[in-house]
PDB file of C-alpha atoms in Angstrom:
ATOM      1  CA  GLU R1115      -2.641 -24.170  26.419  1.00 86.00           C
ATOM      2  CA  ALA R1116      -3.855 -20.219  27.582  1.00 85.00           C
ATOM      3  CA  GLN R1117      -7.271 -19.679  27.155  1.00 94.00           C
ATOM      4  CA  VAL R1118     -10.755 -18.662  27.385  1.00 96.00           C
ATOM      5  CA  THR R1119     -13.601 -20.928  26.290  1.00 97.00           C
ATOM      6  CA  GLN R1120     -17.509 -20.220  25.662  1.00 97.00           C
ATOM      7  CA  ASN R1121     -20.570 -22.992  25.206  1.00 97.00           C
ATOM      8  CA  PRO R1122     -22.463 -22.695  23.477  1.00 97.00           C
ATOM      9  CA  ARG R1123     -20.895 -21.767  20.696  1.00 97.00           C
ATOM     10  CA  TYR R1124     -23.851 -21.568  18.075  1.00 97.00           C
ATOM     11  CA  LEU R1125     -27.555 -21.351  20.088  1.00 97.00           C
ATOM     12  CA  ILE R1126     -31.044 -20.139  18.478  1.00 97.00           C
ATOM     13  CA  THR R1127     -33.576 -19.800  20.874  1.00 96.00           C
ATOM     14  CA  VAL R1128     -37.480 -18.427  21.395  1.00 97.00           C
ATOM     15  CA  THR R1129     -38.775 -15.288  23.254  1.00 97.00           C
ATOM     16  CA  GLY R1130     -38.785 -15.607  26.861  1.00 97.00           C
ATOM     17  CA  LYS R1131     -36.458 -18.357  27.500  1.00 97.00           C
ATOM     18  CA  LYS R1132     -34.282 -18.584  29.805  1.00 97.00           C
ATOM     19  CA  LEU R1133     -30.285 -18.963  29.090  1.00 97.00           C
ATOM     20  CA  THR R1134     -27.105 -19.066  30.004  1.00 98.00           C
ATOM     21  CA  VAL R1135     -23.526 -18.487  28.042  1.00 98.00           C
ATOM     22  CA  THR R1136     -20.946 -20.170  30.070  1.00 98.00           C
ATOM     23  CA  CYS R1137     -17.274 -18.890  29.930  1.00 98.00           C
ATOM     24  CA  SER R1138     -14.513 -20.234  31.851  1.00 98.00           C
ATOM     25  CA  GLN R1139     -10.508 -19.040  31.472  1.00 97.00           C
ATOM     26  CA  ASN R1140      -7.878 -21.162  32.597  1.00 95.00           C
ATOM     27  CA  MET R1141      -5.054 -18.259  33.089  1.00 93.00           C
ATOM     28  CA  ASN R1142      -6.194 -17.396  36.905  1.00 93.00           C
ATOM     29  CA  HIS R1143      -7.341 -13.901  35.527  1.00 93.00           C
ATOM     30  CA  GLU R1144      -8.467 -11.750  37.902  1.00 91.00           C
ATOM     31  CA  TYR R1145     -10.769  -9.869  35.316  1.00 91.00           C
ATOM     32  CA  MET R1146     -13.094 -11.015  33.197  1.00 93.00           C
ATOM     33  CA  SER R1147     -15.971  -9.309  31.127  1.00 94.00           C
ATOM     34  CA  TRP R1148     -18.520  -9.653  27.436  1.00 96.00           C
ATOM     35  CA  TYR R1149     -19.042  -8.122  25.104  1.00 96.00           C
ATOM     36  CA  ARG R1150     -21.664  -8.289  22.166  1.00 97.00           C
ATOM     37  CA  GLN R1151     -20.858  -7.580  18.491  1.00 96.00           C
ATOM     38  CA  ASP R1152     -23.081  -5.903  16.316  1.00 94.00           C
ATOM     39  CA  PRO R1153     -22.841  -5.050  12.404  1.00 88.00           C
ATOM     40  CA  GLY R1154     -22.189  -1.023  12.500  1.00 82.00           C
ATOM     41  CA  LEU R1155     -22.135  -0.972  15.909  1.00 86.00           C
ATOM     42  CA  GLY R1156     -18.657  -2.314  16.782  1.00 87.00           C
ATOM     43  CA  LEU R1157     -18.188  -4.449  20.497  1.00 93.00           C
ATOM     44  CA  ARG R1158     -19.910  -3.166  23.106  1.00 94.00           C
ATOM     45  CA  GLN R1159     -19.187  -4.209  26.842  1.00 92.00           C
ATOM     46  CA  ILE R1160     -21.971  -5.544  28.650  1.00 96.00           C
ATOM     47  CA  TYR R1161     -21.099  -6.451  32.411  1.00 94.00           C
ATOM     48  CA  TYR R1162     -17.129  -7.052  33.739  1.00 92.00           C
ATOM     49  CA  SER R1163     -15.942  -8.260  36.358  1.00 92.00           C
ATOM     50  CA  MET R1164     -12.444  -7.102  38.693  1.00 88.00           C
ATOM     51  CA  ASN R1165     -12.561  -9.798  40.479  1.00 89.00           C
ATOM     52  CA  VAL R1166     -14.740 -12.735  42.223  1.00 92.00           C
ATOM     53  CA  GLU R1167     -17.875 -11.595  43.698  1.00 92.00           C
ATOM     54  CA  VAL R1168     -16.987  -7.930  42.211  1.00 90.00           C
ATOM     55  CA  THR R1169     -19.113  -7.374  38.997  1.00 93.00           C
ATOM     56  CA  ASP R1170     -20.109  -3.918  37.282  1.00 91.00           C
ATOM     57  CA  LYS R1171     -22.155  -2.581  34.345  1.00 92.00           C
ATOM     58  CA  GLY R1172     -20.636  -2.062  30.968  1.00 90.00           C
ATOM     59  CA  ASP R1173     -22.346   0.811  28.281  1.00 89.00           C
ATOM     60  CA  VAL R1174     -25.267  -2.232  27.381  1.00 95.00           C
ATOM     61  CA  PRO R1175     -26.566  -4.368  30.648  1.00 96.00           C
ATOM     62  CA  GLU R1176     -30.209  -4.030  30.085  1.00 97.00           C
ATOM     63  CA  GLY R1177     -31.711  -7.525  29.957  1.00 97.00           C
ATOM     64  CA  TYR R1178     -28.585  -9.725  31.118  1.00 98.00           C
ATOM     65  CA  LYS R1179     -27.598 -10.699  34.425  1.00 98.00           C
ATOM     66  CA  VAL R1180     -23.943 -11.932  35.257  1.00 97.00           C
ATOM     67  CA  SER R1181     -22.181 -13.674  38.348  1.00 95.00           C
ATOM     68  CA  ARG R1182     -18.757 -14.472  39.606  1.00 96.00           C
ATOM     69  CA  LYS R1183     -18.460 -16.988  42.235  1.00 97.00           C
ATOM     70  CA  GLU R1184     -15.129 -18.762  40.935  1.00 96.00           C
ATOM     71  CA  LYS R1185     -12.120 -16.816  39.553  1.00 95.00           C
ATOM     72  CA  ARG R1186     -12.672 -19.091  36.304  1.00 97.00           C
ATOM     73  CA  ASN R1187     -15.652 -18.692  35.738  1.00 97.00           C
ATOM     74  CA  PHE R1188     -18.323 -15.950  34.075  1.00 98.00           C
ATOM     75  CA  PRO R1189     -21.454 -16.732  33.147  1.00 98.00           C
ATOM     76  CA  LEU R1190     -23.936 -14.276  30.999  1.00 98.00           C
ATOM     77  CA  ILE R1191     -27.875 -15.076  31.852  1.00 98.00           C
ATOM     78  CA  LEU R1192     -30.476 -13.837  29.648  1.00 98.00           C
ATOM     79  CA  GLU R1193     -33.641 -14.376  32.161  1.00 96.00           C
ATOM     80  CA  SER R1194     -35.700 -13.511  29.174  1.00 97.00           C
ATOM     81  CA  PRO R1195     -34.583 -13.459  25.895  1.00 98.00           C
ATOM     82  CA  SER R1196     -35.640 -10.765  23.057  1.00 98.00           C
ATOM     83  CA  PRO R1197     -35.237 -10.600  19.163  1.00 97.00           C
ATOM     84  CA  ASN R1198     -32.911  -6.932  19.698  1.00 97.00           C
ATOM     85  CA  GLN R1199     -30.886  -9.420  21.299  1.00 98.00           C
ATOM     86  CA  THR R1200     -29.689 -11.590  18.768  1.00 98.00           C
ATOM     87  CA  SER R1201     -26.160 -11.065  18.511  1.00 97.00           C
ATOM     88  CA  LEU R1202     -22.217 -12.051  18.405  1.00 97.00           C
ATOM     89  CA  TYR R1203     -21.564 -12.243  22.016  1.00 98.00           C
ATOM     90  CA  PHE R1204     -17.556 -12.418  23.233  1.00 97.00           C
ATOM     91  CA  CYS R1205     -15.934 -13.230  26.740  1.00 97.00           C
ATOM     92  CA  ALA R1206     -12.580 -11.816  27.384  1.00 95.00           C
ATOM     93  CA  SER R1207     -10.396 -12.438  30.217  1.00 94.00           C
ATOM     94  CA  SER R1208      -7.249 -10.117  30.923  1.00 90.00           C
ATOM     95  CA  PHE R1209      -4.473 -10.133  34.301  1.00 86.00           C
ATOM     96  CA  GLU R1210      -6.036  -6.651  35.791  1.00 74.00           C
ATOM     97  CA  SER R1211      -8.405  -4.714  34.930  1.00 68.00           C
ATOM     98  CA  ARG R1212      -6.174  -2.184  33.875  1.00 68.00           C
ATOM     99  CA  GLY R1213      -4.075  -1.221  30.521  1.00 62.00           C
ATOM    100  CA  THR R1214      -3.627  -4.921  29.854  1.00 73.00           C
ATOM    101  CA  GLU R1215      -4.311  -7.010  27.007  1.00 82.00           C
ATOM    102  CA  ALA R1216      -7.779  -8.801  26.851  1.00 88.00           C
ATOM    103  CA  PHE R1217      -7.236 -12.718  25.701  1.00 93.00           C
ATOM    104  CA  PHE R1218     -11.161 -13.366  24.129  1.00 95.00           C
ATOM    105  CA  GLY R1219     -13.653 -16.469  23.177  1.00 96.00           C
ATOM    106  CA  GLN R1220     -13.871 -18.017  20.154  1.00 96.00           C
ATOM    107  CA  GLY R1221     -17.782 -16.266  20.582  1.00 97.00           C
ATOM    108  CA  THR R1222     -21.218 -17.424  20.766  1.00 98.00           C
ATOM    109  CA  ARG R1223     -23.872 -16.535  17.964  1.00 97.00           C
ATOM    110  CA  LEU R1224     -27.378 -16.147  19.501  1.00 98.00           C
ATOM    111  CA  THR R1225     -30.190 -15.753  17.776  1.00 98.00           C
ATOM    112  CA  VAL R1226     -33.445 -15.339  19.731  1.00 98.00           C
ATOM    113  CA  VAL R1227     -37.335 -15.986  17.568  1.00 97.00           C
TER     114      VAL R1227
ATOM    115  CA  GLU S 769     -19.156  10.822  26.875  1.00 76.00           C
ATOM    116  CA  ASP S 770     -16.433   8.755  25.954  1.00 80.00           C
ATOM    117  CA  GLN S 771     -16.335   7.770  22.490  1.00 87.00           C
ATOM    118  CA  VAL S 772     -13.767   6.204  20.449  1.00 93.00           C
ATOM    119  CA  THR S 773     -14.004   6.545  16.309  1.00 95.00           C
ATOM    120  CA  GLN S 774     -11.362   4.617  13.192  1.00 96.00           C
ATOM    121  CA  SER S 775     -11.307   5.629   9.835  1.00 97.00           C
ATOM    122  CA  PRO S 776     -11.545   4.733   7.315  1.00 97.00           C
ATOM    123  CA  GLU S 777     -14.303   1.997   7.608  1.00 96.00           C
ATOM    124  CA  ALA S 778     -12.797  -0.161   5.251  1.00 97.00           C
ATOM    125  CA  LEU S 779      -9.450  -0.117   2.985  1.00 98.00           C
ATOM    126  CA  ARG S 780      -8.214  -1.665   0.503  1.00 98.00           C
ATOM    127  CA  LEU S 781      -4.867  -2.192  -0.405  1.00 97.00           C
ATOM    128  CA  GLN S 782      -2.452  -3.973  -3.524  1.00 98.00           C
ATOM    129  CA  GLU S 783      -0.123  -6.622  -1.205  1.00 97.00           C
ATOM    130  CA  GLY S 784       3.139  -4.244  -0.519  1.00 97.00           C
ATOM    131  CA  GLU S 785       1.083  -1.031  -1.092  1.00 97.00           C
ATOM    132  CA  SER S 786       1.601   0.518   2.991  1.00 98.00           C
ATOM    133  CA  SER S 787      -0.968   2.726   4.146  1.00 98.00           C
ATOM    134  CA  SER S 788      -2.079   3.824   7.952  1.00 98.00           C
ATOM    135  CA  LEU S 789      -5.392   3.309  10.119  1.00 98.00           C
ATOM    136  CA  ASN S 790      -6.931   6.091  12.045  1.00 98.00           C
ATOM    137  CA  CYS S 791      -8.166   5.296  15.815  1.00 97.00           C
ATOM    138  CA  SER S 792      -9.271   8.893  17.555  1.00 97.00           C
ATOM    139  CA  TYR S 793     -10.851   8.974  20.811  1.00 92.00           C
ATOM    140  CA  THR S 794     -12.679  11.761  23.208  1.00 90.00           C
ATOM    141  CA  VAL S 795     -12.008  10.714  26.556  1.00 80.00           C
ATOM    142  CA  SER S 796     -10.820  12.327  29.965  1.00 78.00           C
ATOM    143  CA  GLY S 797      -7.652  10.529  31.775  1.00 79.00           C
ATOM    144  CA  LEU S 798      -6.443   7.860  28.837  1.00 84.00           C
ATOM    145  CA  ARG S 799      -5.403   4.486  31.171  1.00 85.00           C
ATOM    146  CA  GLY S 800      -4.525   2.453  28.082  1.00 89.00           C
ATOM    147  CA  LEU S 801      -4.911   2.641  24.376  1.00 93.00           C
ATOM    148  CA  PHE S 802      -5.218  -1.279  22.624  1.00 94.00           C
ATOM    149  CA  TRP S 803      -5.229  -2.790  19.197  1.00 97.00           C
ATOM    150  CA  TYR S 804      -6.479  -5.907  18.653  1.00 96.00           C
ATOM    151  CA  ARG S 805      -7.013  -7.443  15.047  1.00 97.00           C
ATOM    152  CA  GLN S 806     -10.091  -9.977  14.178  1.00 97.00           C
ATOM    153  CA  ASP S 807     -10.594 -12.994  11.540  1.00 96.00           C
ATOM    154  CA  PRO S 808     -14.177 -13.179  10.520  1.00 91.00           C
ATOM    155  CA  GLY S 809     -15.901 -15.447  12.718  1.00 87.00           C
ATOM    156  CA  LYS S 810     -12.568 -15.072  15.407  1.00 93.00           C
ATOM    157  CA  GLY S 811     -12.845 -13.301  19.204  1.00 94.00           C
ATOM    158  CA  PRO S 812      -9.878 -10.380  19.222  1.00 95.00           C
ATOM    159  CA  GLU S 813      -6.664 -10.932  18.903  1.00 95.00           C
ATOM    160  CA  PHE S 814      -4.595  -8.633  21.322  1.00 93.00           C
ATOM    161  CA  LEU S 815      -1.731  -6.904  19.003  1.00 95.00           C
ATOM    162  CA  PHE S 816      -0.662  -3.152  21.189  1.00 92.00           C
ATOM    163  CA  THR S 817      -0.830  -1.607  24.221  1.00 92.00           C
ATOM    164  CA  LEU S 818      -0.550   1.716  24.220  1.00 93.00           C
ATOM    165  CA  TYR S 819      -0.358   4.211  27.640  1.00 89.00           C
ATOM    166  CA  SER S 820       1.336   7.469  26.530  1.00 90.00           C
ATOM    167  CA  ALA S 821       1.270  10.484  23.996  1.00 93.00           C
ATOM    168  CA  GLY S 822       4.595   9.359  22.260  1.00 96.00           C
ATOM    169  CA  GLU S 823       4.794   5.966  22.237  1.00 96.00           C
ATOM    170  CA  GLU S 824       5.416   3.872  19.885  1.00 97.00           C
ATOM    171  CA  LYS S 825       5.917   0.190  18.848  1.00 96.00           C
ATOM    172  CA  GLU S 826       5.815  -2.492  16.834  1.00 97.00           C
ATOM    173  CA  LYS S 827       5.626  -6.263  15.491  1.00 94.00           C
ATOM    174  CA  GLU S 828       6.244  -7.577  12.278  1.00 95.00           C
ATOM    175  CA  ARG S 829       4.551  -4.994   9.639  1.00 96.00           C
ATOM    176  CA  LEU S 830       2.523  -3.137  12.235  1.00 98.00           C
ATOM    177  CA  LYS S 831       3.920  -0.273  14.181  1.00 98.00           C
ATOM    178  CA  ALA S 832       1.531   1.450  16.638  1.00 98.00           C
ATOM    179  CA  THR S 833       1.858   5.132  17.978  1.00 98.00           C
ATOM    180  CA  LEU S 834       0.122   7.587  20.100  1.00 96.00           C
ATOM    181  CA  THR S 835      -0.653  11.040  20.129  1.00 93.00           C
ATOM    182  CA  LYS S 836      -2.730  13.279  22.706  1.00 90.00           C
ATOM    183  CA  LYS S 837      -5.980  12.093  20.827  1.00 92.00           C
ATOM    184  CA  GLU S 838      -5.459   9.567  18.032  1.00 96.00           C
ATOM    185  CA  SER S 839      -3.237   6.430  17.200  1.00 97.00           C
ATOM    186  CA  PHE S 840      -2.354   5.373  14.134  1.00 98.00           C
ATOM    187  CA  LEU S 841      -1.557   1.184  13.298  1.00 98.00           C
ATOM    188  CA  HIS S 842       0.826   1.576  10.129  1.00 98.00           C
ATOM    189  CA  ILE S 843       1.464  -1.323   8.006  1.00 98.00           C
ATOM    190  CA  THR S 844       4.178  -1.514   5.720  1.00 98.00           C
ATOM    191  CA  ALA S 845       4.328  -3.497   2.614  1.00 97.00           C
ATOM    192  CA  PRO S 846       1.027  -5.896   3.819  1.00 97.00           C
ATOM    193  CA  LYS S 847       0.283  -8.806   2.828  1.00 97.00           C
ATOM    194  CA  PRO S 848      -2.973 -11.003   2.072  1.00 97.00           C
ATOM    195  CA  GLU S 849      -2.897 -12.550   5.391  1.00 97.00           C
ATOM    196  CA  ASP S 850      -2.595  -8.863   6.860  1.00 97.00           C
ATOM    197  CA  SER S 851      -6.592  -8.775   5.879  1.00 98.00           C
ATOM    198  CA  ALA S 852      -9.196  -8.786   8.771  1.00 98.00           C
ATOM    199  CA  THR S 853     -10.774  -6.133  10.591  1.00 97.00           C
ATOM    200  CA  TYR S 854      -8.433  -3.891  12.981  1.00 98.00           C
ATOM    201  CA  LEU S 855     -10.220  -2.637  16.121  1.00 97.00           C
ATOM    202  CA  CYS S 856      -8.982   0.219  18.668  1.00 96.00           C
ATOM    203  CA  ALA S 857      -9.995   0.168  22.015  1.00 93.00           C
ATOM    204  CA  VAL S 858      -9.356   2.611  24.826  1.00 91.00           C
ATOM    205  CA  GLN S 859      -9.881   2.596  28.790  1.00 87.00           C
ATOM    206  CA  ALA S 860     -10.293   6.567  30.751  1.00 75.00           C
ATOM    207  CA  GLY S 861     -12.977   8.215  32.501  1.00 63.00           C
ATOM    208  CA  ALA S 862     -13.887   8.123  35.372  1.00 59.00           C
ATOM    209  CA  SER S 863     -14.588   4.180  35.435  1.00 58.00           C
ATOM    210  CA  TYR S 864     -10.995   3.223  35.086  1.00 59.00           C
ATOM    211  CA  ASP S 865     -12.180   0.160  33.917  1.00 71.00           C
ATOM    212  CA  LYS S 866     -14.492   0.237  31.573  1.00 78.00           C
ATOM    213  CA  VAL S 867     -13.010  -0.524  27.562  1.00 84.00           C
ATOM    214  CA  ILE S 868     -14.368   1.162  25.096  1.00 89.00           C
ATOM    215  CA  PHE S 869     -13.904  -0.341  21.342  1.00 92.00           C
ATOM    216  CA  GLY S 870     -14.406   2.034  17.957  1.00 94.00           C
ATOM    217  CA  PRO S 871     -15.852   0.063  15.202  1.00 94.00           C
ATOM    218  CA  GLY S 872     -13.044  -0.866  13.518  1.00 96.00           C
ATOM    219  CA  THR S 873     -11.285  -0.987  10.204  1.00 97.00           C
ATOM    220  CA  SER S 874     -11.788  -3.569   7.366  1.00 97.00           C
ATOM    221  CA  LEU S 875      -8.424  -3.937   5.766  1.00 98.00           C
ATOM    222  CA  SER S 876      -8.210  -6.215   2.424  1.00 98.00           C
ATOM    223  CA  VAL S 877      -5.024  -7.005   1.338  1.00 98.00           C
ATOM    224  CA  ILE S 878      -4.923  -7.503  -2.336  1.00 97.00           C
ATOM    225  CA  PRO S 879      -2.558 -10.025  -3.800  1.00 96.00           C
TER     226      PRO S 879
END
């Protein structure tokens, strides 16, 4: 089954404690991206990757890091989480970057206290 | 600055009552406009991609259209299972690889 898998689904952490949210896709997609979704603000793109070792900033990259060492994986790293990063996070992948449908993961609800 | 807006913010319809959702965009060099459906607690699910003004696409009770400044998602004779948040997104501008989402329209269809 074609899917995008995120882990964990729920996470509560404390300010400053480094964390990683994993994302894996099994569709051999080139393009992957991370979004955060907040009430009233909608989905905002954090980072995206057009292929292995190629990443770029989206609209809200501050406080986040990503890496793309393998085509299937695109982890999101919060090196020093702060309460304003409390949000619902989605990973997505698509066959290519331009004009193609994206498949989304189930989401990770992160709370930073 | 590239921007996507959606209206109305929320829409409540009786079952069978047709209506339209609007997505307005101010971007340069539209590459593609996307419609997604999002159910509570789940990731968005792809519905349509539109590439150029005049284009239309249909899927069951949904029909998406595109002009140079906006897109409409027409819902014909909706059913309660059509209740969801509908998101519009664009790829455009100097960085074609970015995706910009609108805030969404929350649709409730009452039996």
